[in-house]
Each structure stands twice: as structure tokens, then as C-alpha cells.
Amino acid sequence: MEAMRSIIRKYQHKHISLVEAGVTRHRSIFNGLNALAQDQPDCKLCKPEVVIIHDAVRPFVEEDVLLKVVIAAKAHGAAGAIRPLVSTVISPSADGCLDHSLERARYRASEMPQAFLFDVIYKAYQQCSDYDLEFGTECLHLALKYCDTKAKLVEGSPDLWKVTYKRDLYTAESIIKERISQELCVVMDTKEEKEPISYLLEALRNELNHVKVACGALGYAGRDTQHILEQCYSFACVNFMTSDFHKTKKLLSMLEESDLSILYPVVVVSVHFFDFKLVPLSQRMENLMWIREFAKEVKKRNILLCGLLISYSQDEQKLQETLTQGAIIIAALIRERSLGFVGQLLVA
Amino acid sequence: MEAMRSIIRKYQHKHISLVEAGVTRHRSIFNGLNALAQDQPDCKLCKPEVVIIHDAVRPFVEEDVLLKVVIAAKAHGAAGAIRPLVSTVISPSADGCLDHSLERARYRASEMPQAFLFDVIYKAYQQCSDYDLEFGTECLHLALKYCDTKAKLVEGSPDLWKVTYKRDLYTAESIIKERISQELCVVMDTKEEKEPISYLLEALRNELNHVKVACGALGYAGRDTQHILEQCYSFACVNFMTSDFHKTKKLLSMLEESDLSILYPVVVVSVHFFDFKLVPLSQRMENLMWIREFAKEVKKRNILLCGLLISYSQDEQKLQETLTQGAIIIAALIRERSLGFVGQLLVA
């Protein structure tokens, strides 16, 4: 319970009531239904028309699927998401040999979410036996057995799979990383048309799915800015031909004020164009120090700051190569969101 | 066929014969069996006692499971790997509602690999109908139906799962990355007991599962070295209090000569201790240039080289913090194996 409470605090969830789990899955669900039925004064929820039962181990359920099972439950009394079977299902005999195999096309895997008219599923749980509560696994089966309610089966999305094995944790991590890495917001003072900038954007678009550009948009806290800060977990802040970090500092303080980084780490790459022939090396070192200091500070708020120096060459082909390399580095930093690279000054 | 040939060339596979696929899974398997039965002169294989049938989409099959199904097939005529069902299996009625659900404990998912006495499975395929060849999915079923051979069911490992959805590709990538990132080989001239080195090793052991140390072991191409080069995909080459890259260069040339990087990218981190107060900045820049040049060269051979500067401080606590940060950076480079960081000089 304490772990759940700390999650609720950390992610600032509202409209939530915690109910003690039972020793089995079905007893836990029954406890939840009882809490809803009793309309307790300290319970923020009251008896609903429809309840959704879902597994926390299926973290990627889409709103669309939730809506579908609720609508189907209103019409049929019960509904559940299903998926095609990936493997053939077989029945072993007592000696561990094949007895028979099922015709795969005639069966489905029963998944979550499932939705029920509250009265149907509550009645089913009130009537079901201790054996059901101990060993049963299927709520749809209880609705059928005790209320004669035939659940409507709704096709679920592939993302409904269950985090069961260690490998599923990798998958979950990769899916989250991909989702939050699809969109990069490029913040800059200068106009997009400027030669090297337009090429950098093109190179970034080749590396990433969505690249949004906000030109000077951080000067005021308008609607656009708000929108970006609510949606985007990756930023490249371009400081063109300047060693000033004004833009990056402004972005960092806006990110610190927003709640964006509560859920996932936010990556900010501070991009600087330098002509290595003109800028003395000591200045690079200063940049490094600046980045390291600020990175340490904002890391506490789950913001991962890195610097990227792009060597500004007069030779056009060389410049394009450098910009392509810069885009590859930005994409790698965004995709991996690794604490190991925080405060580093990379060179394209 | 050309794609398969290029894979065989690229990974230098031997003892392999390619057979044209059929339009369905069963026709492909039958083509393979026919090729084995015919003992063709240009076929490198001949009719075996036992055949294993496996799916390429289950890339993580363990030798142990292969052995088990072969032994069981020799005894029973047929054998296949099974796994517990993850979800309840249900049967929908014609109107898309729940008809009945199966008792999960009584069924298993039938997976691959499967093994058969050649004569059993070949006879089954020779007798089976066009309908079986078009729509069937289960080889064990054919052996049962046409040869009355009841397959022995062998418990498979969780890694037998099938790469079916896009998310499974993420998983496969993560599993491979984890496997080749578990072991780091630290190569160095100096003795392990030296104060900062021993602390660096301790910090690395906290970050990674296995850290092997090879002290000066690269001086000769002995058995130990050979063993390391065949097993390990991650190296940290420590150049203590020197700006010489002798050790790193030696390692790189040995890696270039070996076939190690054919299969997976090999990460090499060239670690350098510097007292920033003593070493002029221009020297850091020289290092950077050296790393970039060599990195570009060895990248062609799938070797990813990065540099890591560790600031050597007389203050013990400060030094320990820096070494911990260095270990975190090395672990991040090893885990992610990203092309984006090739040639970078990172600073701990």
C-alpha cells in the first residue's frame, strides 16, 4: 500500500482510491467491487453503472479499446478484449505426450481490459464459490456461469500484451522510449531558412519521425509554448554563432517550472556552432564547464542536459557532413536518454 | 534466396544448404525434407536419422532445448517444445460473444523447436493432403494423424517466444544488447592494486555484471588473449598517467584481425587519466583528434571506439566521484552501442 501511495504522490494522480489486495486475483477484484458497492464516505468513488477490470501488467492499453469494451458492456452486460493466438494450443496427455491440438483459428486469447455492468459482475462475485475465488482466472467466465451473461468479445490491439517475462520489461522500456523520442522540438533564435540551420533540420528529419520547430517561441509563455511543454520530451536548443546560452537557460527554467519531467526524463541538447579556427580552445573548455554545472543542477528535476558543438566550416560539403553527424548524435541522445551522457559536450 | 546467400557470406556460415521455400509453411518444410531425402550431389547434407524443425523467428533457442527434443524424438519418434499459456484461451460463438473458456492449466502453447525421426515426419508429409499443406500449422499434429506417433512434449525456456509484432524486435535487440554487454574486459599496463585503478574496477563491477581484467595480457597472442577475443564484445583500455595510446592501438589491431566484430559491434573505450591542472588544453584537443581519426577507421570493421578522460585529482573524495562517473559512462557506452557516440571524447 505504501509503495502505491508513493507512486500516486510522485506522479500526482488524483481521483484514486486504494483498496487492499486479496490473496488471489479474484479476491482482489472482489475487494475492489465491494469498496465501490459500499459507497464509503472516505472513498472518492461511488457505485458506477459500468466497471472496467484491467491488469497493471498491461500498461499500454489504448483509450479506444477502453471505450469499446465499455460500450459493449452497456449493450451486452459484459465485454472483453481478445487477440488472435500466436501459437497453436495443445492438450498434453497424462504421460506428457501430445493428446490433441486445437484448431487455432477457432480460438482466441482472452486479454484485458474487460468491462461489466456493475450489477452483473458484482452479483457474479457474490455468488461464486471459494474454489472460483482461489483458482479461477477469467472474469468473463464468472459472468457467464453465475449471471448467464455472454460477454461481447472486442478485438484488442497488439499493445495489450502482458508484461510476464523479463524480456517484456525490455519491451516496455523500448516502447516508452520510442514514444517519447518520436518528437524533437528545435528551439532557436535565428530563422529556419538560414543555410546550415535548414540543412540541420533536414538531417534531423531523416533521423527522427517528427521534428517541430519553435522560432523564438520561448520568449513568452503563450499557448504554443504551453502546448510544446505538455507534449514534447526532447529539445535541441540552437545557439547560432554565439557562445551565449540565453536560449538554453530560458528553456531549462521553463521546463523546471512545468511538470513535464515528472513522468519521463526530458532531454535537452544545447547546440552551438563554432568556427574552430576562430574560437580559442579555452572557450570550448568554458562551455564544457558551463554545461556540466547546469546539467548537474537540472538533473535533479529529471532533465538530462548535454552540449553539442558543431564545427562551422566554410567548405559546404564538410559543413553538411558535420551537420549530418550532429543530427545522428542528437538522435542517439534522445533515443537513449542515458544518465551516463548528462553534462557531456559532444563534438560533431 | 539472394538475401539468404548474402547473410551466409556475411556471417561466414558453413555446412549449410539453401532450399527454395514453398507458398505455405508446410510446403517449405516438405521442400526441405525432400532435399534431405534425395541425397543430391550438390547438397552438403544427407538423409539424417533425426531432423529438427525450427522457426527463424525464434532466434534465442538454447542448445539444451535442441538436445532435449532430439533425445525425446529418438525415443518417441516425435517431440516438441511447449510453454505454459499466458492468457486464458476462449472460444467465440458465431455472433462474436463468449461461447466457452478453456481451463488454462489443462492446455499448453506448442512452440518450436520440434524434432522427428526423419522417416516419421517424411512419411507424414508424403501422405498428408493438399488441405494440410495449405492450412495446417502443426507438424506434431501431422505426425499424430498420419503416423500415429504421439509426440513427447518438452518444457521449453521463456526465450523460445516468437518474434511476431514490432515490439518483439525491440525485445530481440534488447536481449542481444544485454547479452553482449554483460562482460567488460579491462585491458591495462599497470597493476590492478594501484589505488585509482582498483576503485575504477570496483565502480565498474557495480555497474556491470562481469568485469574481466587483462593486465598487460595483450603483449602476446596467447591462449588467454584468444579466449578474450572470442568471447567479449566490450573493452576498456586504461592508459594510466600517459597520453600514449599504445595499448589501445594494440587492442584495435588485434580486434581488426579477429572475426569478432562480424557478428556484433565491438565497443572499445580508451580511458585516459589526466591531471587537468598539469596537462595543457591543447593536448586534450590532440587526443580528440586522434580518437576521431582512429574511430572513423575502425568503424568500417564494426568496432566502435570512444575516448574517456578521467580527471586525476589529489583529493581522494573528488577522485572517487570522478571514477564512479567514469564507470557510469563506460557502462552507458557499452549498453547502448550507438554509432552516434563513435569518436567522441567524454569527460568524467
PDB file of N, CA and C in Angstrom, chain B residues 5 12-14 40 50 60 62-63 104 114 119 141 147 161 178-179 200 235 250 269 279 299 309 311:
ATOM      1  N   ARG B   5      21.716 -15.893 -49.198  1.00  0.00           N
ATOM      2  CA  ARG B   5      23.118 -16.120 -49.587  1.00  0.00           C
ATOM      3  C   ARG B   5      24.029 -15.042 -49.037  1.00  0.00           C
ATOM      4  N   GLN B  12      29.762 -15.779 -42.556  1.00  0.00           N
ATOM      5  CA  GLN B  12      30.688 -16.892 -42.802  1.00  0.00           C
ATOM      6  C   GLN B  12      30.158 -18.235 -42.287  1.00  0.00           C
ATOM      7  N   HIS B  13      28.852 -18.467 -42.478  1.00  0.00           N
ATOM      8  CA  HIS B  13      28.295 -19.768 -42.094  1.00  0.00           C
ATOM      9  C   HIS B  13      28.826 -20.857 -43.011  1.00  0.00           C
ATOM     10  N   LYS B  14      29.042 -22.026 -42.439  1.00  0.00           N
ATOM     11  CA  LYS B  14      29.458 -23.177 -43.251  1.00  0.00           C
ATOM     12  C   LYS B  14      28.433 -24.297 -43.048  1.00  0.00           C
ATOM     13  N   GLN B  40      21.076 -35.239 -52.811  1.00  0.00           N
ATOM     14  CA  GLN B  40      21.604 -34.637 -54.049  1.00  0.00           C
ATOM     15  C   GLN B  40      23.114 -34.438 -53.964  1.00  0.00           C
ATOM     16  N   VAL B  50      17.519 -38.047 -37.398  1.00  0.00           N
ATOM     17  CA  VAL B  50      16.564 -37.125 -36.766  1.00  0.00           C
ATOM     18  C   VAL B  50      16.655 -35.756 -37.434  1.00  0.00           C
ATOM     19  N   PHE B  60      16.319 -17.173 -30.161  1.00  0.00           N
ATOM     20  CA  PHE B  60      17.080 -17.382 -28.927  1.00  0.00           C
ATOM     21  C   PHE B  60      16.996 -18.810 -28.379  1.00  0.00           C
ATOM     22  N   GLU B  62      17.926 -22.302 -27.082  1.00  0.00           N
ATOM     23  CA  GLU B  62      19.156 -22.764 -26.428  1.00  0.00           C
ATOM     24  C   GLU B  62      19.527 -24.169 -26.879  1.00  0.00           C
ATOM     25  N   GLU B  63      20.838 -24.416 -26.869  1.00  0.00           N
ATOM     26  CA  GLU B  63      21.356 -25.717 -27.288  1.00  0.00           C
ATOM     27  C   GLU B  63      20.701 -26.835 -26.476  1.00  0.00           C
ATOM     28  N   ARG B 104      -7.205 -23.175 -18.263  1.00  0.00           N
ATOM     29  CA  ARG B 104      -5.861 -22.852 -18.729  1.00  0.00           C
ATOM     30  C   ARG B 104      -4.827 -23.915 -18.361  1.00  0.00           C
ATOM     31  N   GLN B 114      10.884 -28.458 -32.853  1.00  0.00           N
ATOM     32  CA  GLN B 114      10.329 -29.801 -32.793  1.00  0.00           C
ATOM     33  C   GLN B 114      11.319 -30.726 -33.502  1.00  0.00           C
ATOM     34  N   ASP B 119      12.182 -40.598 -40.837  1.00  0.00           N
ATOM     35  CA  ASP B 119      11.216 -41.461 -41.533  1.00  0.00           C
ATOM     36  C   ASP B 119       9.779 -41.169 -41.116  1.00  0.00           C
ATOM     37  N   HIS B 141       0.922 -32.454 -35.134  1.00  0.00           N
ATOM     38  CA  HIS B 141      -0.405 -32.945 -35.496  1.00  0.00           C
ATOM     39  C   HIS B 141      -0.320 -33.898 -36.702  1.00  0.00           C
ATOM     40  N   CYS B 147       1.034 -40.892 -38.883  1.00  0.00           N
ATOM     41  CA  CYS B 147       1.939 -41.979 -38.458  1.00  0.00           C
ATOM     42  C   CYS B 147       1.584 -42.487 -37.066  1.00  0.00           C
ATOM     43  N   TRP B 161      10.094 -17.613 -27.306  1.00  0.00           N
ATOM     44  CA  TRP B 161       8.974 -16.861 -27.873  1.00  0.00           C
ATOM     45  C   TRP B 161       9.242 -16.418 -29.309  1.00  0.00           C
ATOM     46  N   GLU B 178      21.880  -6.882 -24.147  1.00  0.00           N
ATOM     47  CA  GLU B 178      22.209  -7.245 -22.778  1.00  0.00           C
ATOM     48  C   GLU B 178      23.243  -8.366 -22.745  1.00  0.00           C
ATOM     49  N   ARG B 179      23.051  -9.358 -23.598  1.00  0.00           N
ATOM     50  CA  ARG B 179      23.974 -10.490 -23.604  1.00  0.00           C
ATOM     51  C   ARG B 179      25.402 -10.062 -23.898  1.00  0.00           C
ATOM     52  N   LEU B 200      38.279   2.189  -9.752  1.00  0.00           N
ATOM     53  CA  LEU B 200      37.557   2.181 -11.039  1.00  0.00           C
ATOM     54  C   LEU B 200      36.958   0.797 -11.303  1.00  0.00           C
ATOM     55  N   PHE B 235      35.357  -3.517 -24.403  1.00  0.00           N
ATOM     56  CA  PHE B 235      36.696  -3.337 -23.844  1.00  0.00           C
ATOM     57  C   PHE B 235      36.884  -1.927 -23.301  1.00  0.00           C
ATOM     58  N   LYS B 250      47.167  -1.341 -29.962  1.00  0.00           N
ATOM     59  CA  LYS B 250      47.443  -2.789 -29.992  1.00  0.00           C
ATOM     60  C   LYS B 250      46.119  -3.574 -29.984  1.00  0.00           C
ATOM     61  N   VAL B 269      36.499   1.466 -25.280  1.00  0.00           N
ATOM     62  CA  VAL B 269      36.618   2.779 -24.644  1.00  0.00           C
ATOM     63  C   VAL B 269      38.085   2.966 -24.246  1.00  0.00           C
ATOM     64  N   VAL B 279      48.058  19.181 -17.409  1.00  0.00           N
ATOM     65  CA  VAL B 279      48.082  18.929 -18.855  1.00  0.00           C
ATOM     66  C   VAL B 279      47.432  20.109 -19.589  1.00  0.00           C
ATOM     67  N   LYS B 299      35.630   1.917 -37.404  1.00  0.00           N
ATOM     68  CA  LYS B 299      34.173   1.808 -37.551  1.00  0.00           C
ATOM     69  C   LYS B 299      33.808   0.969 -38.779  1.00  0.00           C
ATOM     70  N   LEU B 309      38.183  10.727 -20.772  1.00  0.00           N
ATOM     71  CA  LEU B 309      39.184  11.391 -19.942  1.00  0.00           C
ATOM     72  C   LEU B 309      38.717  11.355 -18.498  1.00  0.00           C
ATOM     73  N   SER B 311      39.547  12.888 -14.927  1.00  0.00           N
ATOM     74  CA  SER B 311      40.325  13.935 -14.270  1.00  0.00           C
ATOM     75  C   SER B 311      40.951  13.364 -13.000  1.00  0.00           C
TER      76      SER B 311
END
